[in-house]
Amino acid sequence: QMRLFHYLAAPADCGSRCLGSSPHTDWHFVTIIARDRGSTLQYLDRATGVWRTVASDPGDLLLLIGDWLSAFSGGAFHAPAHRVLLPDGDGSL
């Protein structure tokens, strides 16, 4: 199954902290994300509990481990908690 997400631009009074996607893990096997320059993907650092921004350039492909792969691997692979911050200006795919 393939899904496409479109994140609208953040409202002017929101700054850079509006969530486009609340914190979650992906339930399936793996997620492939084609990055653009709009929204900001962040993951929760398990060691510190701090949200960290994923460094990526437009056109990069990111792979996120899902809950199924984490369970199938006996925890060898971890499904990271992540969230999306809304983009400033134009929307984001």
PDB file of N, CA and C in Angstrom:
ATOM      1  N   GLN A   1       0.845  -1.165   0.000  1.00  0.00           N
ATOM      2  CA  GLN A   1       0.000   0.000   0.000  1.00  0.00           C
ATOM      3  C   GLN A   1       0.894   1.232   0.000  1.00  0.00           C
ATOM      4  N   MET A   2       0.541   2.197  -0.814  1.00  0.00           N
ATOM      5  CA  MET A   2       1.307   3.436  -0.890  1.00  0.00           C
ATOM      6  C   MET A   2       0.389   4.598  -0.571  1.00  0.00           C
ATOM      7  N   ARG A   3       0.880   5.523   0.239  1.00  0.00           N
ATOM      8  CA  ARG A   3       0.106   6.716   0.589  1.00  0.00           C
ATOM      9  C   ARG A   3       0.960   7.950   0.353  1.00  0.00           C
ATOM     10  N   LEU A   4       0.318   9.024  -0.010  1.00  0.00           N
ATOM     11  CA  LEU A   4       0.984  10.295  -0.229  1.00  0.00           C
ATOM     12  C   LEU A   4       0.398  11.301   0.752  1.00  0.00           C
ATOM     13  N   PHE A   5       1.260  11.986   1.480  1.00  0.00           N
ATOM     14  CA  PHE A   5       0.815  12.987   2.443  1.00  0.00           C
ATOM     15  C   PHE A   5       1.179  14.373   1.953  1.00  0.00           C
ATOM     16  N   HIS A   6       0.255  15.300   2.139  1.00  0.00           N
ATOM     17  CA  HIS A   6       0.494  16.700   1.806  1.00  0.00           C
ATOM     18  C   HIS A   6       0.338  17.514   3.091  1.00  0.00           C
ATOM     19  N   TYR A   7       1.393  18.210   3.468  1.00  0.00           N
ATOM     20  CA  TYR A   7       1.353  19.044   4.666  1.00  0.00           C
ATOM     21  C   TYR A   7       1.186  20.496   4.244  1.00  0.00           C
ATOM     22  N   LEU A   8       0.109  21.120   4.705  1.00  0.00           N
ATOM     23  CA  LEU A   8      -0.141  22.522   4.406  1.00  0.00           C
ATOM     24  C   LEU A   8       0.857  23.396   5.143  1.00  0.00           C
ATOM     25  N   ALA A   9       1.029  24.598   4.672  1.00  0.00           N
ATOM     26  CA  ALA A   9       1.941  25.540   5.330  1.00  0.00           C
ATOM     27  C   ALA A   9       1.421  25.870   6.735  1.00  0.00           C
ATOM     28  N   ALA A  10       2.336  26.116   7.648  1.00  0.00           N
ATOM     29  CA  ALA A  10       1.973  26.462   9.020  1.00  0.00           C
ATOM     30  C   ALA A  10       1.301  27.830   9.050  1.00  0.00           C
ATOM     31  N   PRO A  11       0.289  28.010   9.905  1.00  0.00           N
ATOM     32  CA  PRO A  11      -0.315  29.339  10.067  1.00  0.00           C
ATOM     33  C   PRO A  11       0.744  30.338  10.549  1.00  0.00           C
ATOM     34  N   ALA A  12       0.568  31.591  10.208  1.00  0.00           N
ATOM     35  CA  ALA A  12       1.559  32.621  10.537  1.00  0.00           C
ATOM     36  C   ALA A  12       1.832  32.722  12.035  1.00  0.00           C
ATOM     37  N   ASP A  13       0.829  32.506  12.870  1.00  0.00           N
ATOM     38  CA  ASP A  13       1.007  32.645  14.319  1.00  0.00           C
ATOM     39  C   ASP A  13       1.581  31.393  14.979  1.00  0.00           C
ATOM     40  N   CYS A  14       1.928  30.416  14.192  1.00  0.00           N
ATOM     41  CA  CYS A  14       2.366  29.121  14.721  1.00  0.00           C
ATOM     42  C   CYS A  14       3.883  29.026  14.869  1.00  0.00           C
ATOM     43  N   GLY A  15       4.605  29.757  14.080  1.00  0.00           N
ATOM     44  CA  GLY A  15       6.060  29.637  14.108  1.00  0.00           C
ATOM     45  C   GLY A  15       6.494  28.300  13.539  1.00  0.00           C
ATOM     46  N   SER A  16       7.536  27.726  14.119  1.00  0.00           N
ATOM     47  CA  SER A  16       8.080  26.473  13.590  1.00  0.00           C
ATOM     48  C   SER A  16       7.727  25.273  14.462  1.00  0.00           C
ATOM     49  N   ARG A  17       6.674  25.378  15.244  1.00  0.00           N
ATOM     50  CA  ARG A  17       6.330  24.303  16.175  1.00  0.00           C
ATOM     51  C   ARG A  17       4.978  23.643  15.918  1.00  0.00           C
ATOM     52  N   CYS A  18       4.322  23.934  14.805  1.00  0.00           N
ATOM     53  CA  CYS A  18       3.033  23.300  14.511  1.00  0.00           C
ATOM     54  C   CYS A  18       3.259  21.890  13.988  1.00  0.00           C
ATOM     55  N   LEU A  19       2.519  20.956  14.544  1.00  0.00           N
ATOM     56  CA  LEU A  19       2.657  19.571  14.123  1.00  0.00           C
ATOM     57  C   LEU A  19       1.809  19.289  12.894  1.00  0.00           C
ATOM     58  N   GLY A  20       2.418  18.656  11.910  1.00  0.00           N
ATOM     59  CA  GLY A  20       1.693  18.153  10.752  1.00  0.00           C
ATOM     60  C   GLY A  20       1.293  16.710  10.989  1.00  0.00           C
ATOM     61  N   SER A  21       2.049  16.041  11.823  1.00  0.00           N
ATOM     62  CA  SER A  21       1.775  14.659  12.200  1.00  0.00           C
ATOM     63  C   SER A  21       2.228  14.491  13.645  1.00  0.00           C
ATOM     64  N   SER A  22       1.322  14.078  14.500  1.00  0.00           N
ATOM     65  CA  SER A  22       1.667  13.916  15.916  1.00  0.00           C
ATOM     66  C   SER A  22       2.635  12.743  16.095  1.00  0.00           C
ATOM     67  N   PRO A  23       3.330  12.682  17.226  1.00  0.00           N
ATOM     68  CA  PRO A  23       4.308  11.607  17.457  1.00  0.00           C
ATOM     69  C   PRO A  23       3.667  10.218  17.336  1.00  0.00           C
ATOM     70  N   HIS A  24       4.358   9.325  16.612  1.00  0.00           N
ATOM     71  CA  HIS A  24       3.858   7.972  16.404  1.00  0.00           C
ATOM     72  C   HIS A  24       4.983   7.077  15.904  1.00  0.00           C
ATOM     73  N   THR A  25       4.742   5.785  15.907  1.00  0.00           N
ATOM     74  CA  THR A  25       5.579   4.837  15.176  1.00  0.00           C
ATOM     75  C   THR A  25       4.732   4.327  14.019  1.00  0.00           C
ATOM     76  N   ASP A  26       5.380   3.816  12.982  1.00  0.00           N
ATOM     77  CA  ASP A  26       4.648   3.267  11.840  1.00  0.00           C
ATOM     78  C   ASP A  26       4.363   1.798  12.106  1.00  0.00           C
ATOM     79  N   TRP A  27       3.141   1.348  11.894  1.00  0.00           N
ATOM     80  CA  TRP A  27       2.727   0.010  12.271  1.00  0.00           C
ATOM     81  C   TRP A  27       3.225  -1.066  11.310  1.00  0.00           C
ATOM     82  N   HIS A  28       3.534  -0.713  10.094  1.00  0.00           N
ATOM     83  CA  HIS A  28       3.862  -1.725   9.089  1.00  0.00           C
ATOM     84  C   HIS A  28       5.348  -2.090   9.105  1.00  0.00           C
ATOM     85  N   PHE A  29       5.847  -2.680   8.036  1.00  0.00           N
ATOM     86  CA  PHE A  29       7.203  -3.232   7.970  1.00  0.00           C
ATOM     87  C   PHE A  29       8.270  -2.143   7.814  1.00  0.00           C
ATOM     88  N   VAL A  30       8.110  -1.299   6.804  1.00  0.00           N
ATOM     89  CA  VAL A  30       9.076  -0.226   6.554  1.00  0.00           C
ATOM     90  C   VAL A  30       8.365   0.918   5.832  1.00  0.00           C
ATOM     91  N   THR A  31       8.831   2.138   6.075  1.00  0.00           N
ATOM     92  CA  THR A  31       8.308   3.327   5.407  1.00  0.00           C
ATOM     93  C   THR A  31       9.440   3.958   4.602  1.00  0.00           C
ATOM     94  N   ILE A  32       9.146   4.314   3.369  1.00  0.00           N
ATOM     95  CA  ILE A  32      10.106   5.024   2.517  1.00  0.00           C
ATOM     96  C   ILE A  32       9.589   6.444   2.347  1.00  0.00           C
ATOM     97  N   ILE A  33      10.429   7.413   2.689  1.00  0.00           N
ATOM     98  CA  ILE A  33      10.041   8.819   2.605  1.00  0.00           C
ATOM     99  C   ILE A  33      10.946   9.524   1.598  1.00  0.00           C
ATOM    100  N   ALA A  34      10.331  10.122   0.582  1.00  0.00           N
ATOM    101  CA  ALA A  34      11.063  10.971  -0.366  1.00  0.00           C
ATOM    102  C   ALA A  34      11.003  12.389   0.180  1.00  0.00           C
ATOM    103  N   ARG A  35      12.139  12.937   0.530  1.00  0.00           N
ATOM    104  CA  ARG A  35      12.190  14.250   1.181  1.00  0.00           C
ATOM    105  C   ARG A  35      12.073  15.391   0.183  1.00  0.00           C
ATOM    106  N   ASP A  36      11.453  16.456   0.653  1.00  0.00           N
ATOM    107  CA  ASP A  36      11.448  17.723  -0.073  1.00  0.00           C
ATOM    108  C   ASP A  36      11.983  18.784   0.883  1.00  0.00           C
ATOM    109  N   ARG A  37      11.888  20.029   0.515  1.00  0.00           N
ATOM    110  CA  ARG A  37      12.465  21.051   1.392  1.00  0.00           C
ATOM    111  C   ARG A  37      11.425  21.707   2.294  1.00  0.00           C
ATOM    112  N   GLY A  38      10.243  21.130   2.360  1.00  0.00           N
ATOM    113  CA  GLY A  38       9.166  21.743   3.125  1.00  0.00           C
ATOM    114  C   GLY A  38       9.141  21.339   4.584  1.00  0.00           C
ATOM    115  N   SER A  39       8.428  20.292   4.899  1.00  0.00           N
ATOM    116  CA  SER A  39       8.209  19.876   6.280  1.00  0.00           C
ATOM    117  C   SER A  39       9.504  19.377   6.933  1.00  0.00           C
ATOM    118  N   THR A  40       9.473  19.316   8.259  1.00  0.00           N
ATOM    119  CA  THR A  40      10.627  18.866   9.031  1.00  0.00           C
ATOM    120  C   THR A  40      10.289  17.559   9.731  1.00  0.00           C
ATOM    121  N   LEU A  41      11.066  16.529   9.464  1.00  0.00           N
ATOM    122  CA  LEU A  41      10.890  15.235  10.113  1.00  0.00           C
ATOM    123  C   LEU A  41      11.780  15.185  11.345  1.00  0.00           C
ATOM    124  N   GLN A  42      11.208  14.779  12.465  1.00  0.00           N
ATOM    125  CA  GLN A  42      11.961  14.648  13.712  1.00  0.00           C
ATOM    126  C   GLN A  42      11.726  13.261  14.300  1.00  0.00           C
ATOM    127  N   TYR A  43      12.736  12.749  15.014  1.00  0.00           N
ATOM    128  CA  TYR A  43      12.610  11.477  15.718  1.00  0.00           C
ATOM    129  C   TYR A  43      12.930  11.697  17.190  1.00  0.00           C
ATOM    130  N   LEU A  44      12.397  10.838  18.029  1.00  0.00           N
ATOM    131  CA  LEU A  44      12.629  10.934  19.464  1.00  0.00           C
ATOM    132  C   LEU A  44      13.879  10.140  19.817  1.00  0.00           C
ATOM    133  N   ASP A  45      14.892  10.821  20.330  1.00  0.00           N
ATOM    134  CA  ASP A  45      16.130  10.181  20.771  1.00  0.00           C
ATOM    135  C   ASP A  45      15.815   9.387  22.041  1.00  0.00           C
ATOM    136  N   ARG A  46      15.887   8.074  21.955  1.00  0.00           N
ATOM    137  CA  ARG A  46      15.507   7.229  23.096  1.00  0.00           C
ATOM    138  C   ARG A  46      16.417   7.430  24.301  1.00  0.00           C
ATOM    139  N   ALA A  47      17.670   7.777  24.064  1.00  0.00           N
ATOM    140  CA  ALA A  47      18.625   7.940  25.164  1.00  0.00           C
ATOM    141  C   ALA A  47      18.381   9.215  25.966  1.00  0.00           C
ATOM    142  N   THR A  48      17.969  10.283  25.281  1.00  0.00           N
ATOM    143  CA  THR A  48      17.842  11.577  25.953  1.00  0.00           C
ATOM    144  C   THR A  48      16.389  12.053  26.094  1.00  0.00           C
ATOM    145  N   GLY A  49      15.476  11.483  25.290  1.00  0.00           N
ATOM    146  CA  GLY A  49      14.094  11.941  25.306  1.00  0.00           C
ATOM    147  C   GLY A  49      13.893  13.261  24.581  1.00  0.00           C
ATOM    148  N   VAL A  50      14.872  13.660  23.775  1.00  0.00           N
ATOM    149  CA  VAL A  50      14.832  14.933  23.043  1.00  0.00           C
ATOM    150  C   VAL A  50      14.464  14.671  21.585  1.00  0.00           C
ATOM    151  N   TRP A  51      13.603  15.541  21.020  1.00  0.00           N
ATOM    152  CA  TRP A  51      13.277  15.445  19.593  1.00  0.00           C
ATOM    153  C   TRP A  51      14.443  15.974  18.774  1.00  0.00           C
ATOM    154  N   ARG A  52      14.910  15.198  17.811  1.00  0.00           N
ATOM    155  CA  ARG A  52      16.032  15.561  16.943  1.00  0.00           C
ATOM    156  C   ARG A  52      15.538  15.669  15.499  1.00  0.00           C
ATOM    157  N   THR A  53      16.039  16.651  14.774  1.00  0.00           N
ATOM    158  CA  THR A  53      15.681  16.839  13.375  1.00  0.00           C
ATOM    159  C   THR A  53      16.514  15.899  12.505  1.00  0.00           C
ATOM    160  N   VAL A  54      15.848  15.228  11.572  1.00  0.00           N
ATOM    161  CA  VAL A  54      16.527  14.340  10.634  1.00  0.00           C
ATOM    162  C   VAL A  54      17.197  15.197   9.567  1.00  0.00           C
ATOM    163  N   ALA A  55      18.500  15.051   9.432  1.00  0.00           N
ATOM    164  CA  ALA A  55      19.245  15.796   8.414  1.00  0.00           C
ATOM    165  C   ALA A  55      19.013  15.125   7.062  1.00  0.00           C
ATOM    166  N   SER A  56      18.481  15.873   6.117  1.00  0.00           N
ATOM    167  CA  SER A  56      18.252  15.330   4.780  1.00  0.00           C
ATOM    168  C   SER A  56      18.187  16.476   3.780  1.00  0.00           C
ATOM    169  N   ASP A  57      18.415  16.127   2.535  1.00  0.00           N
ATOM    170  CA  ASP A  57      18.333  17.082   1.437  1.00  0.00           C
ATOM    171  C   ASP A  57      17.150  16.719   0.546  1.00  0.00           C
ATOM    172  N   PRO A  58      16.607  17.691  -0.195  1.00  0.00           N
ATOM    173  CA  PRO A  58      15.531  17.374  -1.129  1.00  0.00           C
ATOM    174  C   PRO A  58      15.960  16.242  -2.074  1.00  0.00           C
ATOM    175  N   GLY A  59      15.068  15.279  -2.254  1.00  0.00           N
ATOM    176  CA  GLY A  59      15.366  14.140  -3.120  1.00  0.00           C
ATOM    177  C   GLY A  59      15.912  12.927  -2.380  1.00  0.00           C
ATOM    178  N   ASP A  60      16.368  13.112  -1.137  1.00  0.00           N
ATOM    179  CA  ASP A  60      16.841  11.971  -0.354  1.00  0.00           C
ATOM    180  C   ASP A  60      15.697  11.009  -0.074  1.00  0.00           C
ATOM    181  N   LEU A  61      16.013   9.732   0.012  1.00  0.00           N
ATOM    182  CA  LEU A  61      15.055   8.721   0.434  1.00  0.00           C
ATOM    183  C   LEU A  61      15.432   8.270   1.835  1.00  0.00           C
ATOM    184  N   LEU A  62      14.470   8.309   2.736  1.00  0.00           N
ATOM    185  CA  LEU A  62      14.690   7.874   4.113  1.00  0.00           C
ATOM    186  C   LEU A  62      13.887   6.605   4.352  1.00  0.00           C
ATOM    187  N   LEU A  63      14.450   5.676   5.104  1.00  0.00           N
ATOM    188  CA  LEU A  63      13.765   4.448   5.474  1.00  0.00           C
ATOM    189  C   LEU A  63      13.493   4.468   6.962  1.00  0.00           C
ATOM    190  N   LEU A  64      12.252   4.237   7.335  1.00  0.00           N
ATOM    191  CA  LEU A  64      11.876   4.132   8.740  1.00  0.00           C
ATOM    192  C   LEU A  64      11.442   2.701   9.020  1.00  0.00           C
ATOM    193  N   ILE A  65      11.997   2.107  10.050  1.00  0.00           N
ATOM    194  CA  ILE A  65      11.603   0.771  10.475  1.00  0.00           C
ATOM    195  C   ILE A  65      10.210   0.854  11.090  1.00  0.00           C
ATOM    196  N   GLY A  66       9.358  -0.090  10.749  1.00  0.00           N
ATOM    197  CA  GLY A  66       8.008  -0.134  11.302  1.00  0.00           C
ATOM    198  C   GLY A  66       7.904  -1.149  12.434  1.00  0.00           C
ATOM    199  N   ASP A  67       6.756  -1.127  13.108  1.00  0.00           N
ATOM    200  CA  ASP A  67       6.517  -2.021  14.246  1.00  0.00           C
ATOM    201  C   ASP A  67       6.608  -3.495  13.864  1.00  0.00           C
ATOM    202  N   TRP A  68       6.127  -3.856  12.676  1.00  0.00           N
ATOM    203  CA  TRP A  68       6.187  -5.256  12.252  1.00  0.00           C
ATOM    204  C   TRP A  68       7.625  -5.731  12.128  1.00  0.00           C
ATOM    205  N   LEU A  69       8.483  -4.938  11.493  1.00  0.00           N
ATOM    206  CA  LEU A  69       9.887  -5.343  11.344  1.00  0.00           C
ATOM    207  C   LEU A  69      10.569  -5.399  12.699  1.00  0.00           C
ATOM    208  N   SER A  70      10.238  -4.474  13.579  1.00  0.00           N
ATOM    209  CA  SER A  70      10.798  -4.494  14.924  1.00  0.00           C
ATOM    210  C   SER A  70      10.418  -5.791  15.642  1.00  0.00           C
ATOM    211  N   ALA A  71       9.156  -6.170  15.562  1.00  0.00           N
ATOM    212  CA  ALA A  71       8.698  -7.406  16.204  1.00  0.00           C
ATOM    213  C   ALA A  71       9.294  -8.637  15.525  1.00  0.00           C
ATOM    214  N   PHE A  72       9.317  -8.644  14.197  1.00  0.00           N
ATOM    215  CA  PHE A  72       9.838  -9.776  13.426  1.00  0.00           C
ATOM    216  C   PHE A  72      11.314 -10.009  13.720  1.00  0.00           C
ATOM    217  N   SER A  73      12.067  -8.920  13.964  1.00  0.00           N
ATOM    218  CA  SER A  73      13.510  -9.031  14.225  1.00  0.00           C
ATOM    219  C   SER A  73      13.808  -9.280  15.697  1.00  0.00           C
ATOM    220  N   GLY A  74      12.778  -9.426  16.512  1.00  0.00           N
ATOM    221  CA  GLY A  74      12.991  -9.641  17.946  1.00  0.00           C
ATOM    222  C   GLY A  74      13.581  -8.412  18.630  1.00  0.00           C
ATOM    223  N   GLY A  75      13.330  -7.234  18.057  1.00  0.00           N
ATOM    224  CA  GLY A  75      13.839  -5.994  18.643  1.00  0.00           C
ATOM    225  C   GLY A  75      15.216  -5.586  18.143  1.00  0.00           C
ATOM    226  N   ALA A  76      15.798  -6.380  17.234  1.00  0.00           N
ATOM    227  CA  ALA A  76      17.107  -6.008  16.677  1.00  0.00           C
ATOM    228  C   ALA A  76      17.009  -4.691  15.909  1.00  0.00           C
ATOM    229  N   PHE A  77      15.865  -4.465  15.267  1.00  0.00           N
ATOM    230  CA  PHE A  77      15.585  -3.199  14.604  1.00  0.00           C
ATOM    231  C   PHE A  77      14.511  -2.482  15.408  1.00  0.00           C
ATOM    232  N   HIS A  78      14.666  -1.188  15.574  1.00  0.00           N
ATOM    233  CA  HIS A  78      13.753  -0.400  16.402  1.00  0.00           C
ATOM    234  C   HIS A  78      12.890   0.501  15.531  1.00  0.00           C
ATOM    235  N   ALA A  79      11.591   0.529  15.812  1.00  0.00           N
ATOM    236  CA  ALA A  79      10.667   1.440  15.124  1.00  0.00           C
ATOM    237  C   ALA A  79      10.697   2.783  15.860  1.00  0.00           C
ATOM    238  N   PRO A  80      11.298   3.812  15.266  1.00  0.00           N
ATOM    239  CA  PRO A  80      11.453   5.079  15.976  1.00  0.00           C
ATOM    240  C   PRO A  80      10.157   5.883  16.067  1.00  0.00           C
ATOM    241  N   ALA A  81       9.932   6.485  17.222  1.00  0.00           N
ATOM    242  CA  ALA A  81       8.852   7.467  17.345  1.00  0.00           C
ATOM    243  C   ALA A  81       9.287   8.696  16.554  1.00  0.00           C
ATOM    244  N   HIS A  82       8.386   9.220  15.750  1.00  0.00           N
ATOM    245  CA  HIS A  82       8.725  10.385  14.925  1.00  0.00           C
ATOM    246  C   HIS A  82       7.492  11.268  14.762  1.00  0.00           C
ATOM    247  N   ARG A  83       7.739  12.491  14.290  1.00  0.00           N
ATOM    248  CA  ARG A  83       6.680  13.465  14.057  1.00  0.00           C
ATOM    249  C   ARG A  83       7.104  14.372  12.907  1.00  0.00           C
ATOM    250  N   VAL A  84       6.140  15.135  12.381  1.00  0.00           N
ATOM    251  CA  VAL A  84       6.412  16.079  11.293  1.00  0.00           C
ATOM    252  C   VAL A  84       5.987  17.467  11.747  1.00  0.00           C
ATOM    253  N   LEU A  85       6.874  18.432  11.549  1.00  0.00           N
ATOM    254  CA  LEU A  85       6.554  19.837  11.793  1.00  0.00           C
ATOM    255  C   LEU A  85       6.122  20.461  10.467  1.00  0.00           C
ATOM    256  N   LEU A  86       5.083  21.278  10.522  1.00  0.00           N
ATOM    257  CA  LEU A  86       4.582  21.910   9.309  1.00  0.00           C
ATOM    258  C   LEU A  86       5.624  22.851   8.696  1.00  0.00           C
ATOM    259  N   PRO A  87       5.616  22.936   7.360  1.00  0.00           N
ATOM    260  CA  PRO A  87       6.559  23.837   6.689  1.00  0.00           C
ATOM    261  C   PRO A  87       6.124  25.294   6.799  1.00  0.00           C
ATOM    262  N   ASP A  88       7.089  26.200   6.740  1.00  0.00           N
ATOM    263  CA  ASP A  88       6.810  27.624   6.607  1.00  0.00           C
ATOM    264  C   ASP A  88       6.574  27.903   5.125  1.00  0.00           C
ATOM    265  N   GLY A  89       5.779  28.879   4.815  1.00  0.00           N
ATOM    266  CA  GLY A  89       5.558  29.264   3.416  1.00  0.00           C
ATOM    267  C   GLY A  89       4.722  28.243   2.671  1.00  0.00           C
ATOM    268  N   ASP A  90       5.286  27.651   1.627  1.00  0.00           N
ATOM    269  CA  ASP A  90       4.559  26.677   0.793  1.00  0.00           C
ATOM    270  C   ASP A  90       4.325  25.379   1.545  1.00  0.00           C
ATOM    271  N   GLY A  91       3.375  24.599   1.080  1.00  0.00           N
ATOM    272  CA  GLY A  91       3.111  23.286   1.643  1.00  0.00           C
ATOM    273  C   GLY A  91       4.197  22.303   1.254  1.00  0.00           C
ATOM    274  N   SER A  92       4.022  21.080   1.673  1.00  0.00           N
ATOM    275  CA  SER A  92       5.015  20.047   1.459  1.00  0.00           C
ATOM    276  C   SER A  92       4.321  18.734   1.114  1.00  0.00           C
ATOM    277  N   LEU A  93       4.915  17.950   0.230  1.00  0.00           N
ATOM    278  CA  LEU A  93       4.427  16.599  -0.050  1.00  0.00           C
ATOM    279  C   LEU A  93       5.184  15.602   0.764  1.00  0.00           C
TER     280      LEU A  93
END
